[in-house]
Every structure is written in C-alpha cells, then in structure tokens.
Coordinates of C-alpha atoms and ligand atoms in Angstrom, one line a residue:
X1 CA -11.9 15.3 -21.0
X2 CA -12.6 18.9 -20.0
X3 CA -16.5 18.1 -19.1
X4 CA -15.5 14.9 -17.0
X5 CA -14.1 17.8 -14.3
X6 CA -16.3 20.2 -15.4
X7 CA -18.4 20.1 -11.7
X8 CA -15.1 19.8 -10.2
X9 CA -13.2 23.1 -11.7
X10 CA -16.3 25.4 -10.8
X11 CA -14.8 25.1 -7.2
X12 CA -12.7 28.1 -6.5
X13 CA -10.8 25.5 -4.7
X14 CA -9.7 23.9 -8.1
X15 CA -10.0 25.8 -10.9
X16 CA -8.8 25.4 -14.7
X17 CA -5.6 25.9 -13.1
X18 CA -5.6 23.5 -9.9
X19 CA -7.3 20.6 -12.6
X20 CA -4.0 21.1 -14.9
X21 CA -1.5 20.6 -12.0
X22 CA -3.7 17.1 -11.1
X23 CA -3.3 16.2 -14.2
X24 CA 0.5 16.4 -13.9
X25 CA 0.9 15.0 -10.6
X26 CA 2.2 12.0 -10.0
X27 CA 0.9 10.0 -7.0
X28 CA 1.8 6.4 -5.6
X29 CA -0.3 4.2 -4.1
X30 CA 1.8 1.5 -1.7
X31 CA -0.7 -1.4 -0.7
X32 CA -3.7 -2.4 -3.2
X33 CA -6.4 -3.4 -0.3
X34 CA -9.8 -1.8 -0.3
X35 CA -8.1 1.3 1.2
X36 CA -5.5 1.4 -1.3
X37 CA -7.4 0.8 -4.7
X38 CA -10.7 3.3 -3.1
X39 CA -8.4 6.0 -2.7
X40 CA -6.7 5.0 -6.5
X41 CA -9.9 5.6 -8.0
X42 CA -11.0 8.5 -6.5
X43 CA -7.9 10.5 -7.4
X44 CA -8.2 9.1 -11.1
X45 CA -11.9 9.9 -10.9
X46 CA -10.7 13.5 -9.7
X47 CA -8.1 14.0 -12.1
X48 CA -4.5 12.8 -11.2
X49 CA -3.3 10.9 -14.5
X50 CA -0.7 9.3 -13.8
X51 CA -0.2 6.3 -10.6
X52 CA 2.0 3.9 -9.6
X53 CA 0.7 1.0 -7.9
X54 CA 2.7 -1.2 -5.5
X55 CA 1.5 -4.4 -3.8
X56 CA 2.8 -7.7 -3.1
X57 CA -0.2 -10.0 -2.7
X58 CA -3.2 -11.4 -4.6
X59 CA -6.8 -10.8 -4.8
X60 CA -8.5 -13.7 -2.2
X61 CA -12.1 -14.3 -1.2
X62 CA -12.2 -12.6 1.5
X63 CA -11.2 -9.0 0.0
X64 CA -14.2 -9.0 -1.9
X65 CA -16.5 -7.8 0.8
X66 CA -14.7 -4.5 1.1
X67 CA -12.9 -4.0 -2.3
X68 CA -15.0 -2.5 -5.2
X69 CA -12.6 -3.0 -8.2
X70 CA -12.3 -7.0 -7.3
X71 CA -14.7 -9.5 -8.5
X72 CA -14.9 -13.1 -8.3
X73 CA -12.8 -13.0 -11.5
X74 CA -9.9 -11.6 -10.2
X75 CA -9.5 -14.2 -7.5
X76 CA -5.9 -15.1 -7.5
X77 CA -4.0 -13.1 -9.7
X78 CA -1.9 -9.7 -8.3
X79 CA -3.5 -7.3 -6.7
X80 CA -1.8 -4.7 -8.5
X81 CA -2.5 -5.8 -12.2
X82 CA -5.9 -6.1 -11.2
X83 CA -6.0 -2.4 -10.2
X84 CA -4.5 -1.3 -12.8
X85 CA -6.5 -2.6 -15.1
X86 CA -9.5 -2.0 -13.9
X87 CA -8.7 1.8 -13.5
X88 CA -7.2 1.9 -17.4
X89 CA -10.5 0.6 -18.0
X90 CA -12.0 3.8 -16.5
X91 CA -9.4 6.7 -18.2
X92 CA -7.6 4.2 -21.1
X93 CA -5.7 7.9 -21.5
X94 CA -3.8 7.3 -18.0
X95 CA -0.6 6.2 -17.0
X96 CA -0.9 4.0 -14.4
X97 CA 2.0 1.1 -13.6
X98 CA 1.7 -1.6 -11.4
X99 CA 4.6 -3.2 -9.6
X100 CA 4.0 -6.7 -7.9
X101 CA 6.7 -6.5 -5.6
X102 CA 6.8 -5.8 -1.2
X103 CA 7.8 -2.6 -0.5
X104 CA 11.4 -2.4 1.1
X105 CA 14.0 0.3 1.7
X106 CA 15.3 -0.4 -1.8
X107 CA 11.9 -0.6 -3.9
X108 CA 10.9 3.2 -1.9
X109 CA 14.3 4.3 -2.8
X110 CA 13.7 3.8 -6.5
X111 CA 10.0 4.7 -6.5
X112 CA 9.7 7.8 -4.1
X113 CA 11.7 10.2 -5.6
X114 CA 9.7 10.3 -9.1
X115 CA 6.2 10.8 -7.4
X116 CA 5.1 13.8 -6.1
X117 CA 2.7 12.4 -3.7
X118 CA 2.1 9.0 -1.6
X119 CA -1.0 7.8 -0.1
X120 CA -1.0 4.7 1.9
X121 CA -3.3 1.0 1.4
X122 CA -1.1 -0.5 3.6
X123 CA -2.3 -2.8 6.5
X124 CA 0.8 -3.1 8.3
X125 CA 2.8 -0.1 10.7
X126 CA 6.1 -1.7 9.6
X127 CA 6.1 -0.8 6.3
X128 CA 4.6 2.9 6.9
X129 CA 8.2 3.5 8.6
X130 CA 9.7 2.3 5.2
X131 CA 7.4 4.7 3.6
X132 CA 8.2 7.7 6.0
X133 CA 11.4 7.6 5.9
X134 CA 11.5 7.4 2.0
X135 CA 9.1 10.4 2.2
X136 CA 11.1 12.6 4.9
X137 CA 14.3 11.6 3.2
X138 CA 13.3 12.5 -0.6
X139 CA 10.5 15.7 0.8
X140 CA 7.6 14.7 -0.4
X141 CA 4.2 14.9 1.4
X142 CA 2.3 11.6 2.1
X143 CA -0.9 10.6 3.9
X144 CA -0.6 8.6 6.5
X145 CA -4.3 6.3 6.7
X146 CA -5.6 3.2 8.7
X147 CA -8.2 0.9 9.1
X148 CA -9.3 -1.4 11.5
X149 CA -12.7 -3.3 12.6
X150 CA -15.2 -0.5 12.5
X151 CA -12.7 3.0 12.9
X152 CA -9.9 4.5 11.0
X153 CA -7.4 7.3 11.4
X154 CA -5.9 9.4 8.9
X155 CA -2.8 12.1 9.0
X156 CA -1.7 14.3 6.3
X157 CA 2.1 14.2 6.5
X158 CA 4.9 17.5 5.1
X159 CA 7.7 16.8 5.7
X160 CA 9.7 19.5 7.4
X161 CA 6.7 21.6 7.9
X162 CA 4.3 19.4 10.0
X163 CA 5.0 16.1 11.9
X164 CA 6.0 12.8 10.5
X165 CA 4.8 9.3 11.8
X166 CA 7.4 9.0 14.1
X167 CA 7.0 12.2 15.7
X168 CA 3.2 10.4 16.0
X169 CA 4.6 7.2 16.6
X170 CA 7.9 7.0 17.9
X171 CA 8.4 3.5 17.4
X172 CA 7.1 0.2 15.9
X173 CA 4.8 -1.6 17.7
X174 CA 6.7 -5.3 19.5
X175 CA 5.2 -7.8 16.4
X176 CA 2.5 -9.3 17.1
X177 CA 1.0 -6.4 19.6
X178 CA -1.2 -4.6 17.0
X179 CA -4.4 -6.9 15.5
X180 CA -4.5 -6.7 12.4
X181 CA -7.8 -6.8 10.0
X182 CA -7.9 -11.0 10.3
X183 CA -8.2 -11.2 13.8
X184 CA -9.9 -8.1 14.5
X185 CA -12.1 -7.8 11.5
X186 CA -13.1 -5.3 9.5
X187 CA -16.2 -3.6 8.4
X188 CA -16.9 -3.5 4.6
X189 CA -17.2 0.3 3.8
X190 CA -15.1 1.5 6.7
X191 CA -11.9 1.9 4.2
X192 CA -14.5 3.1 1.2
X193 CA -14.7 6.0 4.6
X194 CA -11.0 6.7 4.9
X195 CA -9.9 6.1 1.3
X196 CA -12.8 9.2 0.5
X197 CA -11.3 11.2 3.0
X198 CA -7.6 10.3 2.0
X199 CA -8.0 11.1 -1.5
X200 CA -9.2 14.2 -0.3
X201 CA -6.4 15.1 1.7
X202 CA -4.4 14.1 -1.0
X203 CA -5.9 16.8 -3.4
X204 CA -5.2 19.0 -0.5
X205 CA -2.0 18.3 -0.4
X206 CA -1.2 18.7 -4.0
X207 CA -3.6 22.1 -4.6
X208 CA -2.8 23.3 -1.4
X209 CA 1.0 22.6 -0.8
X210 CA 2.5 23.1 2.9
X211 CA -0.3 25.3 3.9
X212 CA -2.4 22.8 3.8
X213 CA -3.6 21.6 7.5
X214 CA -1.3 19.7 8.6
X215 CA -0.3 18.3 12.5
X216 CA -4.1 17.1 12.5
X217 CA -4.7 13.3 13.7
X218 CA -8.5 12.5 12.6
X219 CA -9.7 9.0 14.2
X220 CA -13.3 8.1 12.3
X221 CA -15.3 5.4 14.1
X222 CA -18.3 4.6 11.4
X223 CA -20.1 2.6 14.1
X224 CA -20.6 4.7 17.0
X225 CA -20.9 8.0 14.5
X226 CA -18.1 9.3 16.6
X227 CA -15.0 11.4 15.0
X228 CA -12.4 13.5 17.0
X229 CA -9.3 15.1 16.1
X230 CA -5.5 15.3 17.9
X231 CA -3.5 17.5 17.5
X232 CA 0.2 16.4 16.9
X233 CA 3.5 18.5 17.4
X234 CA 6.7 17.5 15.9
X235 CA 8.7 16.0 17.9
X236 CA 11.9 18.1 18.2
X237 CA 13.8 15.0 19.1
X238 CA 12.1 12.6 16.1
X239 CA 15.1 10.3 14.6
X240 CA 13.8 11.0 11.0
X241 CA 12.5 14.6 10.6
X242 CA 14.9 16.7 12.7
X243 CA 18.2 13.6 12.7
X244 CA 17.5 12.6 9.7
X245 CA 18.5 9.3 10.0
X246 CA 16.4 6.4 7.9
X247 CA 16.9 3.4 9.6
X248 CA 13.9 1.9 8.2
X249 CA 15.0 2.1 4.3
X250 CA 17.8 -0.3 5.5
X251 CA 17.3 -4.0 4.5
X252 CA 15.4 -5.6 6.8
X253 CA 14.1 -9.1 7.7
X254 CA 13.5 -11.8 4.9
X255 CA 10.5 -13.3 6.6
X256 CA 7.0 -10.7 7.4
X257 CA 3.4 -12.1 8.6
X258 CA 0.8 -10.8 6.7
X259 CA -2.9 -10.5 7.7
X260 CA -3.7 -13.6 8.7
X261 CA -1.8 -17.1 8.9
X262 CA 0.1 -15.8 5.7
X263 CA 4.0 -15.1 5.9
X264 CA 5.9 -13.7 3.1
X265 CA 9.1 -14.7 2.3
X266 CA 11.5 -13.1 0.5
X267 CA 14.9 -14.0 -1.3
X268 CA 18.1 -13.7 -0.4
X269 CA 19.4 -12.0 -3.4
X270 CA 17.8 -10.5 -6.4
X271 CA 16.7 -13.3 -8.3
X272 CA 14.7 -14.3 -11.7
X273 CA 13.2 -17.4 -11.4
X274 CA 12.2 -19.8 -14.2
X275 CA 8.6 -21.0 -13.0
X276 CA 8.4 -23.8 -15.6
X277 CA 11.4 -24.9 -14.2
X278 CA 10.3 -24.8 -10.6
X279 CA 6.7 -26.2 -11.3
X280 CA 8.6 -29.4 -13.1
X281 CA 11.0 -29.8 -9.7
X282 CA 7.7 -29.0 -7.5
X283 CA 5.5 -31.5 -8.9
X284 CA 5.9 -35.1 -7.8
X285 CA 5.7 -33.5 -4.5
X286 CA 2.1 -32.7 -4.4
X287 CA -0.2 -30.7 -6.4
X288 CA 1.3 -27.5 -8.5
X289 CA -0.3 -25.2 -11.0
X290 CA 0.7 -22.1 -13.1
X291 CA -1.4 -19.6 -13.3
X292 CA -1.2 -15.7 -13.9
X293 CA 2.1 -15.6 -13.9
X294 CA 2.7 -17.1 -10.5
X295 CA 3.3 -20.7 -9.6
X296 CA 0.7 -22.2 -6.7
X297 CA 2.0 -25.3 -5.0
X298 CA 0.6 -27.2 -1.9
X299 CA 3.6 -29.3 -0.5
X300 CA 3.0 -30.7 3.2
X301 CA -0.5 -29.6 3.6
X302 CA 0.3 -25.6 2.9
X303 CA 0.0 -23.6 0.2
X304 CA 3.1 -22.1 -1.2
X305 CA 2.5 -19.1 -4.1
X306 CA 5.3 -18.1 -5.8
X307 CA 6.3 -14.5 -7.8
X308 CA 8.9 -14.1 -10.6
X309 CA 11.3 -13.0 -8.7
X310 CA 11.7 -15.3 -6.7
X311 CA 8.9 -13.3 -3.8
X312 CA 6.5 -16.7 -1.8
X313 CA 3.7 -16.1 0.6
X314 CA 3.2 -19.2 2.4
X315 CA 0.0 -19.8 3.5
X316 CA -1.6 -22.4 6.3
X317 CA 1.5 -21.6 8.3
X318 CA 2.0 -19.4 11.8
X319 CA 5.5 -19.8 12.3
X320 CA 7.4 -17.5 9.7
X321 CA 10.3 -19.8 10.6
X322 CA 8.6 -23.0 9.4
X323 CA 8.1 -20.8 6.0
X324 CA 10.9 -19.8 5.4
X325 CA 12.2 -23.3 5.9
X326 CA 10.1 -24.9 3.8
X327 CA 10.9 -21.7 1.1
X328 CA 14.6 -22.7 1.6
X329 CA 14.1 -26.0 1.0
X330 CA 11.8 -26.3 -2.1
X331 CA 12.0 -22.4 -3.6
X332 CA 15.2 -21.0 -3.7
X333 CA 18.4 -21.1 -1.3
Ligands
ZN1 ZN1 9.2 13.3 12.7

C-alpha cells in the first residue's frame, strides 16, 4: 500500500506522518451526485480509508453525463450502494458504508459525531443547514461546495475558528427561488472541478487543522475561465456559531422537491416496510416491480419508487402535496 502514496508522501506537505493520520480519518460524504462520489474517490485515491456515504436517491439517465463511477448498469439501484461498491472495488482493504437514507436532523445526529470530517454532494441549500448545524454543534470541520450550470463555489468551514454557512448565508433561500441543476443545467465536468478542489480542501483540513485557510469563498466559473475569491467574516450575530442554537437538526417537513419534477416523501414514523407485501396490495392498480431492493410502481400515470423504510420519491409530479397524497393513500398512513 506504501507505493500507492509513494508520489504523494514526498510532499513535505504530507509526509509518512500526514499519510498515516489519512489513513485514520474518517470522512462522510452527504449526497452521492457527481460532486459527491468525485470528491469520494479522490480522498480514497489520496488515502482516507475509511467513508461513510449518505444519499437518498438512485442512479437515473441523466447522472451519467457528469458521474464517472455510474454506468448504464447501475441505472436504478441506490446511489449509495453504487458508490460504494464501486470504490471497494478500487481499495477492497477500505471501510466504506453506505446508508440509503435523506439526511435529517436525526440521521446527522447519529452520523456526525463519529467522522472527523464532512464534505458536501449535496444539491440542495436546505439540507447544508442540517449539515452545519450538525457540524457547529458536534466541532467538526466541513466543506461547504456547489455546483450549478457552468460555475461552482466552494468554502472550507471550522467551526469556531472561521465562519459557518450561516454567517455566509444567513438564511435559507424562500423554496423555489434558487434553480436547481434540472432547470438550470449543468455542465458535465464542472463538479469533476469542485469535487478536485474539495477533496483538496479536505486534505487541508485534516493535515492542516484550524490553521488551515479558512473565511475564504472561492466561486469557479469553468466557462468564462474566470475564478475570484470573498472574503467572509463571522458573523458575530450568526444563530449557530456564536448562539448556538440548531434549529435546522429539528424535524422538519415530510414532503422535499428534488431536482427536477421529483418530490420525496417521507414517513411519518420510523417504519419497516414489507415490500412483498406492498407490491401484492400495489399491483392490480397498475404496473409494479421489485427490483434492487426497492419497489417501483406507476399508479395514475406517475411513478412511485419505494425504500425499506418506508422513504418514496414520486416522480411525474410538481405538487409535493399531490405526492404525498397519493403516498398516504397507497404507501403508508
Ligand atoms: Zn456562523
């Protein structure tokens, strides 16, 4: 394993040293997008052993443009077993876990405090509160990283020794004001571009510590060649970093669009479902298969796909409150 790093711990910046603390990092990757699964594989590639993977959705058509672990295989199964497997196929000597769930208050709560580091593959600003919070609340560093049509931004993130994205971003954007990659579009390597310099920051972070640069906003646009950086204070009046108070890790709404005409509905409660079960109830009502562990179903001209426990992203529908009606009435109550 030694001469895998071997170019790697010649920099003075690493050293036999820095490679042995990457290789007892622990680093979790929330969202398994391009940005998610580029920046994944570079810090395996670099050294860091052990991941945890967290995403809710599965692999569709149109990821494969941008997404370098996915193949036309992979098409419908979780995004997150996907990744994993495909990186164990790379270092079979790694930890990596994968945990097909959305990540809420509770799920950072229970994952956050055993990492030591968290990059972000997520392509909503919602969650990133749920993720900054869990980060200011338990101290660990994260990197904040977006993508967008043909830019992206990226901040490194210490909590209590730099600002956190609310002292960026004080609040969450009304829904529905922010485009997001479906209707704005995205260009295939742009996150391939920010997961690189991610995973760098990352490394920064954990070789580095706090004296790494922090307070540094870097936007990236890949089409005009243009980069520029802000600098960001904390803000001395910031709800989470100075109050300290993590609204965001409370429970929040059941119903959330994704990219696109998706909406993901979760349940009420905690919940195992029987998919067998559900498939046979589902069935007279229009066409329903089981496959990779999730249950499909198309009843009134959507698509319903179905998780274990009890998790749906309905697709073919605008209206999260049409989803989660239909949800309530054929899933689960
Ligand atoms: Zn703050």
């Amino acid at each position: 394993m030694r001469e895998w790093f071997a170019r790697q711990i010649i920099l003075p910046q690493v050293g036999e040293e820095g490679q042995q603390r990457l290789a007892e990092t622990r680093v979790l990757v929330v969202g398994c997008g391009a940005l998610g699964t580029h920046t994944a594989e570079a810090l395996l590639r670099a050294g860091v052993r052990h991941l945890v993977l967290v995403d809710r959705d599965v692999v569709e058509v149109h990821n494969l443009h941008r997404v370098a672990l996915f193949t036309p295989k992979d098409l419908g199964r979780p995004k997150a077993e996907v990744a994993r497997e495909k990186l164990l196929a790379l270092d079979p000597a790694a930890q990596v876990e994968a945990h097909v769930v959305h990540l809420d208050g509770a799920v950072a709560e229970e994952l956050v405090p055993h990492v030591d580091l968290v990059v972000d593959g997520l392509d909503n600003l919602e969650t990133r509160y749920v993720v900054n919070d869990a980060c200011v609340k338990h101290e660990k560093p994260w990197v904040y990283t977006a993508v967008l049509a043909t830019y992206g931004m990226l901040m490194p993130i210490w909590p209590g020794r730099g600002p956190c994205l609310r002292c960026l971003f004080p609040n969450p954007p009304a829904p529905g004001s922010v485009p997001t990659c479906a209707e704005a579009g995205i260009l295939g390597p742009v996150p391939k571009a920010l997961a690189a310099l991610q995973a760098a920051a990352a490394l920064r972070l954990l070789l580095r510590g706090p004296d790494a640069p922090l307070g540094i906003l870097l936007h990236l646009d890949l089409w005009n060649l243009r980069t520029h950086t802000v600098e960001v204070k904390r803000n001395p009046a910031c709800p989470t970093c100075v109050d300290r108070v993590f609204s965001f890790l409370q429970e929040g709404s059941r119903s959330a669009i994704l990219c696109g005409d998706t909406v993901q509905i979760l349940p009420r409660s905690k919940i195992a479902l029987d998919l067998g079960d559900l498939a046979r109830r589902l069935s007279p009502l229009g066409r329903v298969e089981l496959r990779h562990g999730l249950l499909v179903a198309e009843i009134e001209g959507v698509s319903v796909t179905v998780f274990p426990d009890g998790r749906a992203l309905v697709k073919g529908v605008g209206d999260p409150r049409r989803a989660q009606a239909l949800y309530d009435q054929y899933v689960a109550r």
